[in-house]
Short mmCIF file of C-alpha atoms in Angstrom, two decimals:
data_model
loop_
_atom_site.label_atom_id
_atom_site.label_comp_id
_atom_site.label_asym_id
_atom_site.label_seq_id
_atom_site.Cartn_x
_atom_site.Cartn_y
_atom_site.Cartn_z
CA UNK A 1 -28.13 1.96 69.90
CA UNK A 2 -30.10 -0.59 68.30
CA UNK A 3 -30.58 -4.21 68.94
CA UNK A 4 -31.17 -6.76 66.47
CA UNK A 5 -32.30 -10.73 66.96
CA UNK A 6 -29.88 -12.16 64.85
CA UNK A 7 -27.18 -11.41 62.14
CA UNK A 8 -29.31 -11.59 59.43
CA UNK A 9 -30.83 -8.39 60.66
CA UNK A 10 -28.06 -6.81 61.67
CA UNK A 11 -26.31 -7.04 58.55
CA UNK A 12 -29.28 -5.90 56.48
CA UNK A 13 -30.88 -3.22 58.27
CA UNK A 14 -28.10 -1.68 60.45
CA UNK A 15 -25.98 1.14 59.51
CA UNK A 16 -22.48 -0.07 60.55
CA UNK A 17 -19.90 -0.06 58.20
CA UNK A 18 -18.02 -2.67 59.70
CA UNK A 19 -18.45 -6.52 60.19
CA UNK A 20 -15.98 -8.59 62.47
CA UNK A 21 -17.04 -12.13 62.43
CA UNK A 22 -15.73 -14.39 65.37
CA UNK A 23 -19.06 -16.39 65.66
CA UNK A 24 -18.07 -20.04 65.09
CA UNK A 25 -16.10 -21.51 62.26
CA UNK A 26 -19.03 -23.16 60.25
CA UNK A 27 -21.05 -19.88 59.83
CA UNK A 28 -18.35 -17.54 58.84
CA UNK A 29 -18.96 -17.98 55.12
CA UNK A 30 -22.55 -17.41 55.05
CA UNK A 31 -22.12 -13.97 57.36
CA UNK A 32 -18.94 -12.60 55.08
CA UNK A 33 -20.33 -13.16 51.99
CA UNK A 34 -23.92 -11.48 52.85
CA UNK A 35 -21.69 -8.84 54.52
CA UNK A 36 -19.97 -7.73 51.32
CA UNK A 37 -22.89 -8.20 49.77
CA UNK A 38 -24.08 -5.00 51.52
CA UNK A 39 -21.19 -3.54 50.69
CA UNK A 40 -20.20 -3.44 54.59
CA UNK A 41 -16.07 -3.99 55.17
CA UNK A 42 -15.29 -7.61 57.02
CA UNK A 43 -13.12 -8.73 59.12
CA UNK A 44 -13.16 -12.30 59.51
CA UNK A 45 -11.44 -14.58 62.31
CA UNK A 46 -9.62 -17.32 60.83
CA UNK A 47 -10.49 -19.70 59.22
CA UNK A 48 -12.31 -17.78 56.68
CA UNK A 49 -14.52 -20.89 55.14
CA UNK A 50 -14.80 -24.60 55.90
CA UNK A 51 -13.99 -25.22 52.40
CA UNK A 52 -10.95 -23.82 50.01
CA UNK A 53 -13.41 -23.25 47.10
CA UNK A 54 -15.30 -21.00 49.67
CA UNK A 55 -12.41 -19.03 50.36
CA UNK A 56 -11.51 -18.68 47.22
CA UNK A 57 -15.25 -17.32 46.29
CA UNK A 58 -14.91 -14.82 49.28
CA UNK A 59 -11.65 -13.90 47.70
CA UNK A 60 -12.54 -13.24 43.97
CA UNK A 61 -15.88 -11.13 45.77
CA UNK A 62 -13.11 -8.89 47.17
CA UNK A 63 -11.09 -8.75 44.41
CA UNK A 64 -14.14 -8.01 41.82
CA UNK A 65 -15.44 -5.03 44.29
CA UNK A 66 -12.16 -3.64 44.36
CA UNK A 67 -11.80 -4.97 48.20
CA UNK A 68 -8.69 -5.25 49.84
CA UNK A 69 -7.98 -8.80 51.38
CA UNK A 70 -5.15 -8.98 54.10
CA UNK A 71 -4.62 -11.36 56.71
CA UNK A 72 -4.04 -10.35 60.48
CA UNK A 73 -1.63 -12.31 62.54
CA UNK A 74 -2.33 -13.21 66.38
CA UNK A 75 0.68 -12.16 68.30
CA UNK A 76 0.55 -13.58 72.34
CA UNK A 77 3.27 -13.40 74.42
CA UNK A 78 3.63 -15.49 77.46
CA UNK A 79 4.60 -12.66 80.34
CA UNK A 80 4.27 -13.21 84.16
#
């Protein structure tokens, strides 16, 4: 297993295939779109940007690297 000191590195130099981002809201952008970048798949908590445009960017990325974009629905149930 390997340990990195911060996304940046893990991102860039590990050999996952797979991203899920659920750090907080303001950085999600930054770590999806160097993600896919790499070419790694992302999954992405939502919301997906702090801005619509950046969304939208992150979207057309997918769409251009023949990416699939899907969004996952929370389901909770309230059971005692």
């Amino acid at each position: 297993m390997s340990i990195f000191d911060n996304a940046d590195d893990l991102i860039q130099n590990s050999e996952a295939n797979l991203v899920i981002i659920t750090s907080p809201n303001n950085v999600h952008y930054s770590l999806a779109k160097q993600s896919l970048e790499k070419g790694l798949h992302v999954i992405i908590e939502k919301l997906m940007a702090m801005k619509s445009s950046k969304v939208k960017e992150l979207a057309q990325r997918v769409q251009t690297d023949v990416f699939e974009l899907k969004e996952l629905k929370a389901v909770t149930t309230n059971t005692v």
